[in-house]
CSV table of C-alpha atoms and ligand atoms in Angstrom, one decimal:
chain,number,residue,atom,x,y,z
J,1,UNK,CA,72.3,117.9,128.4
J,2,UNK,CA,75.7,118.5,126.9
J,3,UNK,CA,76.6,120.4,123.7
J,4,UNK,CA,79.3,118.8,121.7
J,5,UNK,CA,80.7,119.6,118.2
J,6,UNK,CA,80.9,116.8,115.7
J,7,UNK,CA,84.6,116.5,116.2
J,8,UNK,CA,84.2,115.9,119.8
J,9,UNK,CA,81.5,113.4,119.4
J,10,UNK,CA,83.7,111.4,117.2
J,11,UNK,CA,86.9,111.7,119.2
J,12,UNK,CA,85.8,113.0,122.6
J,13,UNK,CA,88.9,111.3,124.2
J,14,UNK,CA,91.4,113.0,122.0
J,15,UNK,CA,89.8,116.4,121.2
J,16,UNK,CA,92.4,118.1,123.2
J,17,UNK,CA,95.2,116.8,121.0
J,18,UNK,CA,93.4,117.2,117.7
J,19,UNK,CA,94.6,120.5,116.2
J,20,UNK,CA,92.1,123.2,115.3
J,21,UNK,CA,94.5,125.1,113.0
J,22,UNK,CA,97.1,124.4,110.5
J,23,UNK,CA,100.6,126.1,111.2
J,24,UNK,CA,102.0,128.3,108.5
J,25,UNK,CA,105.8,128.6,109.1
J,26,UNK,CA,106.1,131.4,106.5
J,27,UNK,CA,104.7,133.8,109.1
J,28,UNK,CA,107.7,133.0,111.4
J,29,UNK,CA,110.6,132.8,108.9
J,30,UNK,CA,113.3,135.4,109.5
J,31,UNK,CA,114.3,135.4,105.8
J,32,UNK,CA,111.5,134.9,103.2
J,33,UNK,CA,111.9,132.2,100.7
J,34,UNK,CA,112.3,133.2,97.0
J,35,UNK,CA,108.9,133.5,95.3
J,36,UNK,CA,107.8,131.2,92.5
J,37,UNK,CA,108.0,132.7,89.0
J,38,UNK,CA,105.7,132.6,86.0
J,39,UNK,CA,106.9,130.0,83.6
J,40,UNK,CA,106.5,132.3,80.6
J,41,UNK,CA,107.3,135.9,81.9
J,42,UNK,CA,109.7,134.8,84.7
J,43,UNK,CA,108.2,137.5,86.8
J,44,UNK,CA,107.0,136.7,90.3
J,45,UNK,CA,103.7,134.7,90.1
J,46,UNK,CA,100.5,136.4,90.7
J,47,UNK,CA,97.6,134.5,92.4
J,48,UNK,CA,95.5,134.9,89.2
J,49,UNK,CA,98.1,133.0,87.3
J,50,UNK,CA,97.3,129.9,89.3
J,51,UNK,CA,93.6,130.1,88.8
J,52,UNK,CA,93.3,127.9,85.6
J,53,UNK,CA,95.1,125.1,87.6
J,54,UNK,CA,94.1,125.1,91.2
J,55,UNK,CA,90.9,126.0,93.3
J,56,UNK,CA,90.7,129.6,94.5
J,57,UNK,CA,90.5,128.2,98.2
J,58,UNK,CA,93.7,126.4,97.6
J,59,UNK,CA,95.4,129.4,96.0
J,60,UNK,CA,94.4,131.5,99.1
J,61,UNK,CA,96.0,129.0,101.4
J,62,UNK,CA,99.1,128.9,99.1
J,63,UNK,CA,99.8,132.6,99.5
J,64,UNK,CA,98.4,133.3,102.9
J,65,UNK,CA,100.6,135.0,105.6
J,66,UNK,CA,98.5,134.2,108.4
J,67,UNK,CA,100.2,132.1,111.1
J,68,UNK,CA,97.5,129.7,112.2
J,69,UNK,CA,94.9,128.9,109.5
J,70,UNK,CA,91.6,127.3,110.9
J,71,UNK,CA,90.8,123.7,110.0
J,72,UNK,CA,87.1,123.6,108.7
J,73,UNK,CA,84.8,121.6,111.1
J,74,UNK,CA,83.8,119.2,108.1
J,75,UNK,CA,87.5,118.4,107.6
J,76,UNK,CA,88.2,118.0,111.5
J,77,UNK,CA,85.2,115.6,111.5
J,78,UNK,CA,87.0,113.5,108.8
J,79,UNK,CA,90.4,113.8,110.7
J,80,UNK,CA,88.8,112.7,113.8
J,81,UNK,CA,88.2,109.2,112.2
J,82,UNK,CA,92.0,108.5,112.4
J,83,UNK,CA,93.5,111.4,114.2
J,84,UNK,CA,95.3,112.0,116.5
J,85,UNK,CA,97.5,109.3,115.1
J,86,UNK,CA,99.4,107.4,117.8
J,87,UNK,CA,102.8,108.6,119.1
J,88,UNK,CA,104.7,105.4,120.0
J,89,UNK,CA,107.6,104.9,122.2
J,90,UNK,CA,109.8,102.4,120.4
J,91,UNK,CA,110.6,100.2,123.3
J,92,UNK,CA,111.2,97.2,121.1
J,93,UNK,CA,113.7,98.9,118.8
J,94,UNK,CA,115.3,100.5,121.8
J,95,UNK,CA,116.0,97.1,123.3
J,96,UNK,CA,117.0,95.6,119.8
J,97,UNK,CA,119.5,98.3,119.4
J,98,UNK,CA,120.6,98.4,123.0
J,99,UNK,CA,120.7,102.2,122.9
J,100,UNK,CA,120.3,104.8,125.7
J,101,UNK,CA,118.4,107.0,123.1
J,102,UNK,CA,114.5,107.3,123.6
J,103,UNK,CA,112.9,106.8,120.2
J,104,UNK,CA,109.4,108.0,119.6
J,105,UNK,CA,107.5,107.7,116.2
J,106,UNK,CA,104.4,109.2,115.0
J,107,UNK,CA,102.4,106.5,113.2
J,108,UNK,CA,100.6,107.9,110.2
J,109,UNK,CA,100.0,104.5,108.7
J,110,UNK,CA,96.7,104.4,110.6
J,111,UNK,CA,95.3,107.0,108.1
J,112,UNK,CA,92.4,105.4,106.1
J,113,UNK,CA,94.6,104.7,103.1
J,114,UNK,CA,97.7,104.1,105.1
J,115,UNK,CA,99.8,107.2,104.9
J,116,UNK,CA,99.8,111.0,105.9
J,117,UNK,CA,98.5,111.9,102.5
J,118,UNK,CA,94.9,112.1,103.7
J,119,UNK,CA,95.7,115.1,105.7
J,120,UNK,CA,95.9,117.2,102.7
J,121,UNK,CA,93.7,115.3,100.4
J,122,UNK,CA,90.6,115.8,102.6
J,123,UNK,CA,91.3,119.6,102.9
J,124,UNK,CA,92.0,119.9,99.1
J,125,UNK,CA,88.8,118.1,98.2
J,126,UNK,CA,86.8,120.2,100.7
J,127,UNK,CA,88.1,123.3,99.2
J,128,UNK,CA,87.3,122.1,95.7
J,129,UNK,CA,83.7,121.2,96.8
J,130,UNK,CA,83.1,124.5,98.2
J,131,UNK,CA,83.6,126.0,94.9
J,132,UNK,CA,81.5,123.6,93.1
J,133,UNK,CA,84.5,122.0,91.2
J,134,UNK,CA,83.4,118.6,89.7
J,135,UNK,CA,86.8,116.9,88.9
J,136,UNK,CA,90.2,116.9,90.4
J,137,UNK,CA,93.0,115.5,88.3
J,138,UNK,CA,96.2,114.4,89.9
J,139,UNK,CA,99.3,112.2,89.7
J,140,UNK,CA,100.4,109.5,92.0
J,141,UNK,CA,103.8,107.8,92.5
J,142,UNK,CA,103.4,104.7,94.7
J,143,UNK,CA,99.7,105.2,94.9
J,144,UNK,CA,99.4,106.5,98.3
J,145,UNK,CA,98.4,110.1,97.2
J,146,UNK,CA,96.1,108.9,94.6
J,147,UNK,CA,94.3,106.6,97.1
J,148,UNK,CA,94.0,109.5,99.5
J,149,UNK,CA,92.6,111.9,97.0
J,150,UNK,CA,90.3,109.1,95.6
J,151,UNK,CA,88.9,108.7,99.0
J,152,UNK,CA,88.6,112.3,99.9
J,153,UNK,CA,86.9,112.9,96.6
J,154,UNK,CA,84.4,110.2,97.4
J,155,UNK,CA,83.7,112.0,100.8
J,156,UNK,CA,83.2,115.4,99.3
J,157,UNK,CA,81.4,114.3,95.9
J,158,UNK,CA,84.2,115.2,93.5
J,159,UNK,CA,85.3,113.0,90.6
J,160,UNK,CA,88.9,112.0,90.8
J,161,UNK,CA,91.2,111.2,87.7
J,162,UNK,CA,94.7,109.8,88.4
J,163,UNK,CA,97.9,109.5,86.3
J,164,UNK,CA,99.9,106.8,88.0
J,165,UNK,CA,103.6,106.4,87.4
J,166,UNK,CA,104.0,103.3,85.2
J,167,UNK,CA,106.8,101.7,87.4
J,168,UNK,CA,104.5,101.9,90.4
J,169,UNK,CA,101.4,100.8,88.5
J,170,UNK,CA,102.9,97.6,87.7
J,171,UNK,CA,104.6,97.1,91.1
J,172,UNK,CA,101.5,97.9,93.1
J,173,UNK,CA,98.3,96.7,91.5
J,174,UNK,CA,96.5,96.9,94.8
J,175,UNK,CA,96.8,100.6,94.9
J,176,UNK,CA,95.0,100.9,91.6
J,177,UNK,CA,92.2,98.7,93.0
J,178,UNK,CA,91.8,100.9,96.0
J,179,UNK,CA,91.5,103.9,94.0
J,180,UNK,CA,88.9,102.5,91.7
J,181,UNK,CA,87.0,101.2,94.6
J,182,UNK,CA,86.7,104.8,95.6
J,183,UNK,CA,85.3,105.6,92.3
J,184,UNK,CA,88.5,107.2,90.7
J,185,UNK,CA,89.6,106.7,87.1
J,186,UNK,CA,93.3,105.6,86.9
J,187,UNK,CA,95.7,105.6,83.9
J,188,UNK,CA,99.3,104.6,83.6
J,189,UNK,CA,101.7,107.5,82.9
J,190,UNK,CA,103.2,108.3,80.5
J,191,UNK,CA,99.8,107.7,78.8
J,192,UNK,CA,98.5,108.0,75.3
J,193,UNK,CA,95.6,110.3,76.3
J,194,UNK,CA,97.6,113.5,76.7
J,195,UNK,CA,99.6,115.5,74.3
J,196,UNK,CA,102.8,115.4,76.5
J,197,UNK,CA,102.2,111.7,77.5
J,198,UNK,CA,101.9,110.6,73.9
J,199,UNK,CA,105.4,112.2,73.0
J,200,UNK,CA,107.0,109.7,75.5
J,201,UNK,CA,104.5,106.8,75.1
J,202,UNK,CA,104.9,106.5,71.3
J,203,UNK,CA,108.7,106.1,71.7
J,204,UNK,CA,108.3,103.6,74.5
J,205,UNK,CA,105.1,102.2,75.8
J,206,UNK,CA,107.1,100.7,78.6
J,207,UNK,CA,108.4,103.9,79.7
J,208,UNK,CA,108.8,103.6,83.6
J,209,UNK,CA,107.5,107.2,84.0
J,210,UNK,CA,108.2,109.6,86.8
J,211,UNK,CA,106.3,111.9,89.0
J,212,UNK,CA,107.3,115.0,87.0
J,213,UNK,CA,105.9,113.4,83.9
J,214,UNK,CA,102.6,112.3,85.5
J,215,UNK,CA,102.3,115.9,87.0
J,216,UNK,CA,102.5,117.4,83.4
J,217,UNK,CA,99.8,114.9,82.2
J,218,UNK,CA,97.5,115.8,85.2
J,219,UNK,CA,97.8,119.5,84.6
J,220,UNK,CA,97.3,119.2,81.0
J,221,UNK,CA,93.9,117.2,81.6
J,222,UNK,CA,92.9,119.6,84.4
J,223,UNK,CA,93.4,122.8,82.6
J,224,UNK,CA,91.8,121.5,79.4
J,225,UNK,CA,88.9,120.0,81.2
J,226,UNK,CA,85.3,121.5,82.2
J,227,UNK,CA,85.0,122.5,85.8
J,228,UNK,CA,88.1,120.5,86.6
J,229,UNK,CA,91.3,121.6,88.7
J,230,UNK,CA,94.6,120.0,89.5
J,231,UNK,CA,95.5,118.8,93.0
J,232,UNK,CA,99.0,118.2,94.2
J,233,UNK,CA,99.9,115.9,97.2
J,234,UNK,CA,103.2,117.5,98.2
J,235,UNK,CA,105.8,120.1,97.4
J,236,UNK,CA,103.5,123.3,97.7
J,237,UNK,CA,103.5,125.5,100.8
J,238,UNK,CA,99.8,124.9,101.5
J,239,UNK,CA,100.3,121.0,101.4
J,240,UNK,CA,103.1,121.2,104.0
J,241,UNK,CA,101.0,123.5,106.0
J,242,UNK,CA,98.1,120.9,105.9
J,243,UNK,CA,100.6,118.3,107.2
J,244,UNK,CA,101.5,120.4,110.4
J,245,UNK,CA,98.7,118.4,112.2
J,246,UNK,CA,101.2,115.7,112.4
J,247,UNK,CA,103.9,117.9,114.3
J,248,UNK,CA,101.4,119.8,116.4
J,249,UNK,CA,99.9,116.5,117.7
J,250,UNK,CA,103.4,115.0,118.2
J,251,UNK,CA,104.3,118.1,120.2
J,252,UNK,CA,101.3,117.8,122.6
J,253,UNK,CA,101.8,114.0,122.9
J,254,UNK,CA,105.5,114.5,123.8
J,255,UNK,CA,104.6,117.0,126.3
J,256,UNK,CA,102.2,114.6,127.9
J,257,UNK,CA,105.2,112.3,128.3
J,258,UNK,CA,107.4,115.1,129.6
J,259,UNK,CA,109.6,114.8,126.6
J,260,UNK,CA,111.1,117.1,123.9
J,261,UNK,CA,112.8,116.1,120.8
J,262,UNK,CA,116.5,116.5,120.3
J,263,UNK,CA,116.3,115.4,116.8
J,264,UNK,CA,113.3,115.1,114.4
J,265,UNK,CA,113.6,112.9,111.2
J,266,UNK,CA,111.3,112.1,108.3
J,267,UNK,CA,111.9,110.9,104.8
J,268,UNK,CA,111.5,113.4,101.8
J,269,UNK,CA,109.9,112.9,98.4
J,270,UNK,CA,108.3,116.3,97.8
J,271,UNK,CA,108.9,117.2,101.5
J,272,UNK,CA,105.4,117.3,102.9
J,273,UNK,CA,105.6,114.7,105.7
J,274,UNK,CA,108.9,116.1,106.8
J,275,UNK,CA,107.5,119.7,106.8
J,276,UNK,CA,104.4,118.4,108.6
J,277,UNK,CA,106.2,116.9,111.5
J,278,UNK,CA,109.1,119.4,111.7
J,279,UNK,CA,107.7,122.8,111.2
J,280,UNK,CA,105.8,123.1,114.5
J,281,UNK,CA,109.1,122.2,116.3
J,282,UNK,CA,111.2,124.6,113.9
J,283,UNK,CA,108.9,127.3,115.2
J,284,UNK,CA,110.4,126.7,118.7
J,285,UNK,CA,114.0,126.8,117.3
J,286,UNK,CA,112.9,130.2,115.7
J,287,UNK,CA,110.9,131.7,118.6
J,288,UNK,CA,112.2,130.0,121.7
J,289,UNK,CA,115.9,129.4,120.9
J,290,UNK,CA,115.5,125.6,121.1
J,291,UNK,CA,118.3,123.6,119.4
J,292,UNK,CA,116.5,120.6,118.0
J,293,UNK,CA,118.1,119.1,114.9
J,294,UNK,CA,116.1,118.1,111.8
J,295,UNK,CA,117.1,115.5,109.4
J,296,UNK,CA,115.4,114.9,105.9
J,297,UNK,CA,116.1,111.5,104.5
J,298,UNK,CA,116.1,110.6,100.8
J,299,UNK,CA,117.0,107.6,98.5
J,300,UNK,CA,120.5,107.5,97.0
J,301,UNK,CA,118.6,106.9,93.7
J,302,UNK,CA,116.9,110.4,93.8
J,303,UNK,CA,119.2,112.6,95.8
J,304,UNK,CA,117.7,116.1,95.3
J,305,UNK,CA,118.7,117.6,98.6
J,306,UNK,CA,122.1,115.7,99.0
J,307,UNK,CA,123.2,116.1,95.4
J,308,UNK,CA,120.9,118.5,93.6
J,309,UNK,CA,121.4,122.3,93.1
J,310,UNK,CA,119.4,125.0,94.6
J,311,UNK,CA,117.9,126.9,91.7
J,312,UNK,CA,114.7,127.8,89.9
J,313,UNK,CA,113.2,124.8,88.1
J,314,UNK,CA,109.8,123.6,87.0
J,315,UNK,CA,107.9,121.2,89.3
J,316,UNK,CA,107.0,119.0,86.3
J,317,UNK,CA,108.8,117.5,83.3
J,318,UNK,CA,106.9,119.4,80.5
J,319,UNK,CA,107.6,122.8,82.1
J,320,UNK,CA,104.1,123.7,82.7
J,321,UNK,CA,104.3,124.5,86.4
J,322,UNK,CA,105.7,127.8,87.8
J,323,UNK,CA,109.4,127.9,88.4
J,324,UNK,CA,110.1,127.0,92.0
J,325,UNK,CA,113.2,128.0,93.8
J,326,UNK,CA,114.3,124.5,95.2
J,327,UNK,CA,116.9,121.7,95.3
J,328,UNK,CA,116.5,119.8,92.2
J,329,UNK,CA,118.1,117.2,90.1
J,330,UNK,CA,116.7,118.9,86.9
J,331,UNK,CA,113.1,118.5,85.6
J,332,UNK,CA,114.1,115.7,83.1
J,333,UNK,CA,115.8,113.6,85.7
J,334,UNK,CA,114.2,110.0,85.7
J,335,UNK,CA,115.2,108.2,88.8
J,336,UNK,CA,115.7,104.5,88.8
J,337,UNK,CA,112.3,102.4,89.5
J,338,UNK,CA,113.0,101.9,93.2
J,339,UNK,CA,110.3,100.7,95.4
J,340,UNK,CA,110.0,103.9,97.5
J,341,UNK,CA,107.9,105.3,94.5
J,342,UNK,CA,106.6,108.3,96.8
J,343,UNK,CA,110.3,109.5,96.9
J,344,UNK,CA,110.8,109.4,93.2
J,345,UNK,CA,110.6,113.2,92.6
J,346,UNK,CA,113.3,115.4,91.0
J,347,UNK,CA,112.8,118.3,93.2
J,348,UNK,CA,112.1,119.4,96.9
J,349,UNK,CA,109.5,121.6,98.6
J,350,UNK,CA,110.7,125.2,98.4
J,351,UNK,CA,110.2,125.5,102.1
J,352,UNK,CA,112.3,122.6,103.0
J,353,UNK,CA,114.9,123.6,100.5
J,354,UNK,CA,114.9,127.1,102.1
J,355,UNK,CA,115.4,125.6,105.5
J,356,UNK,CA,118.3,123.5,104.4
J,357,UNK,CA,119.8,126.7,102.7
J,358,UNK,CA,119.5,128.4,106.0
J,359,UNK,CA,121.5,125.7,107.8
J,360,UNK,CA,118.5,124.4,109.7
J,361,UNK,CA,117.9,121.1,108.0
J,362,UNK,CA,120.4,118.3,107.8
J,363,UNK,CA,120.1,115.7,104.9
J,364,UNK,CA,121.0,112.1,104.5
J,365,UNK,CA,120.6,109.5,101.7
J,366,UNK,CA,120.2,105.6,101.9
J,367,UNK,CA,120.5,102.9,99.3
J,368,UNK,CA,117.6,100.7,98.5
J,369,UNK,CA,119.1,97.6,100.2
J,370,UNK,CA,120.0,99.8,103.5
J,371,UNK,CA,116.4,100.8,103.8
J,372,UNK,CA,114.8,97.5,103.3
J,373,UNK,CA,117.3,96.1,106.0
J,374,UNK,CA,116.2,98.8,108.3
J,375,UNK,CA,112.5,98.2,107.5
J,376,UNK,CA,112.8,94.6,108.3
J,377,UNK,CA,114.7,95.3,111.5
J,378,UNK,CA,112.0,97.7,112.6
J,379,UNK,CA,109.3,95.2,111.8
J,380,UNK,CA,110.8,92.5,113.8
J,381,UNK,CA,111.5,94.9,116.8
J,382,UNK,CA,108.2,97.0,116.7
J,383,UNK,CA,105.8,94.8,114.7
J,384,UNK,CA,104.8,97.4,112.4
J,385,UNK,CA,105.8,97.2,108.8
J,386,UNK,CA,106.9,100.5,107.2
J,387,UNK,CA,106.4,101.6,103.7
J,388,UNK,CA,109.7,101.5,101.8
J,389,UNK,CA,109.5,105.4,101.9
J,390,UNK,CA,109.1,105.5,105.6
J,391,UNK,CA,111.9,103.1,106.0
J,392,UNK,CA,114.3,105.9,105.0
J,393,UNK,CA,113.3,107.6,108.1
J,394,UNK,CA,113.8,104.4,110.2
J,395,UNK,CA,117.3,104.0,108.7
J,396,UNK,CA,118.2,107.4,109.8
J,397,UNK,CA,116.6,106.9,113.3
J,398,UNK,CA,118.6,103.7,113.7
J,399,UNK,CA,121.7,105.6,112.7
J,400,UNK,CA,121.1,108.4,115.3
J,401,UNK,CA,120.3,105.6,118.0
J,402,UNK,CA,123.6,103.9,117.3
J,403,UNK,CA,125.4,107.2,117.6
J,404,UNK,CA,123.8,107.8,120.9
J,405,UNK,CA,124.9,104.3,122.1
J,406,UNK,CA,128.6,105.3,121.3
J,407,UNK,CA,128.3,108.6,123.3
J,408,UNK,CA,126.0,107.2,126.0
J,409,UNK,CA,123.5,110.0,125.4
J,410,UNK,CA,119.9,109.7,126.3
J,411,UNK,CA,118.7,111.7,123.4
J,412,UNK,CA,115.2,111.9,122.3
J,413,UNK,CA,114.6,110.9,118.8
J,414,UNK,CA,111.4,111.6,117.0
J,415,UNK,CA,110.7,110.3,113.6
J,416,UNK,CA,107.7,110.1,111.3
J,417,UNK,CA,106.5,106.7,110.2
J,418,UNK,CA,104.7,108.2,107.2
J,419,UNK,CA,102.9,105.0,106.1
J,420,UNK,CA,102.5,101.3,106.6
J,421,UNK,CA,104.0,98.7,104.0
J,422,UNK,CA,101.0,96.3,103.7
J,423,UNK,CA,100.6,97.2,100.0
J,424,UNK,CA,104.4,96.7,99.5
J,425,UNK,CA,104.7,93.1,100.3
J,426,UNK,CA,105.7,92.2,96.9
J,427,UNK,CA,108.7,94.5,97.3
J,428,UNK,CA,109.5,93.1,100.7
J,429,UNK,CA,109.4,89.5,99.1
J,430,UNK,CA,111.9,90.7,96.6
J,431,UNK,CA,114.2,92.8,98.7
J,432,UNK,CA,113.8,92.2,102.4
J,433,UNK,CA,112.8,88.5,102.8
J,434,UNK,CA,116.3,87.3,101.8
J,435,UNK,CA,119.5,87.7,103.7
J,436,UNK,CA,118.6,90.7,105.6
J,437,UNK,CA,115.5,89.1,107.1
J,438,UNK,CA,117.3,86.0,108.2
J,439,UNK,CA,120.3,87.7,109.9
T,1,PLP,C1,104.1,110.1,99.5
T,1,PLP,C2,104.8,109.5,100.5
T,1,PLP,C3,106.0,109.9,101.1
T,1,PLP,C4,106.7,111.0,100.3
T,1,PLP,O1,106.1,112.4,100.2
T,1,PLP,P1,106.5,113.7,101.0
T,1,PLP,O2,105.6,114.6,100.4
T,1,PLP,O3,107.9,113.9,101.0
T,1,PLP,O4,105.9,113.3,102.4
T,1,PLP,C5,106.7,109.4,102.1
T,1,PLP,N1,106.0,108.3,102.7
T,1,PLP,C6,104.8,107.9,102.3
T,1,PLP,C7,104.1,106.7,103.1
T,1,PLP,C8,104.2,108.5,101.1
T,1,PLP,O5,102.9,108.0,100.8
């Protein structure tokens, strides 16, 4: 007889790698980030201020000072279906680039809806279910977050209502189907069904929308509804903390290969997959004097880190959210409808903003043609099609690898491949399948 927890039954082989805790970088930061402020009084936000919006369990995780926060068994069990995600040595890419660099990527595209978003969706739906919350309302850009929460809601018996940015809704009809298959309700944003949405919808029923607008609509519905709360897929401290399963696994997987990263790269929309892969390594810079570099990569069309200002701003467009101290392009910024819909956000996670401000994070921006070219190059070399968001990280990893070729350095590059691009084939047909593909 052998006693096994359910996590071990599901993933006996990988149980040693699957993390048991989330890592909370706030416990290790030498300088504390500036606190969020109440949107009305401008005083530091109190936990009670958030109660109309978020579940109590989520608020507790948002403000905790605990360094390691346990992952509940019911959530680990769901993680074990797709975690640990593979850490892949990019031998094809290395050969294609003829670089001495060693490139590893963490492939989050094996998640049930094709991106890292399930890591926090499952935890948030679990916390809501613990409190008997019936409905979670949210926004989604490209649809990855909406799909992840729709699925997590189906697992934990929570209704999910999604406001989807109109530009993406029209580019990616497959994402809507996926959300509806999980039982979620999906509306184009700006929509005629909220007070805020109506003000924009009535002026222009084809308004492309933005994440900031969709967030305002979702909060309005969540706060006005019965036993309903709002759920956010990025930006917040707790969301970045949930994503640290990525970096913790990568650390253990690299250690098994006898490697340590010289540079860690991820794309940034709200900053969650970047925080997720980077923070467990940043801890070693802070605690063990490691010199690892970190690069956050964004689109030129939405350059919050490379061109934005560090200041207090709202997380949404209507000004309903607390004021967050972050790099921002301004709450009314409407980015061009690029295909990397998950990166069309005007702000940046306060924790990522803080690390950039502290000089610990470098930033880069790429154009849409450049990232499609990088995505196609990677696809041919490695056989995995990256999401357009993830292709930003690919482009930066290629740039680093070519730099290493000049210097002859065998540096170790780790990047996060945050999602696959199989629901973005229409975008590739338009942007990647032309000259870049045939070169
Ligand atoms: C949502 C998303 C992103 C951007 O969000 P972050 O919070 O910055 O991680 C990046 N890649 C994919 C595949 C996504 O779904």
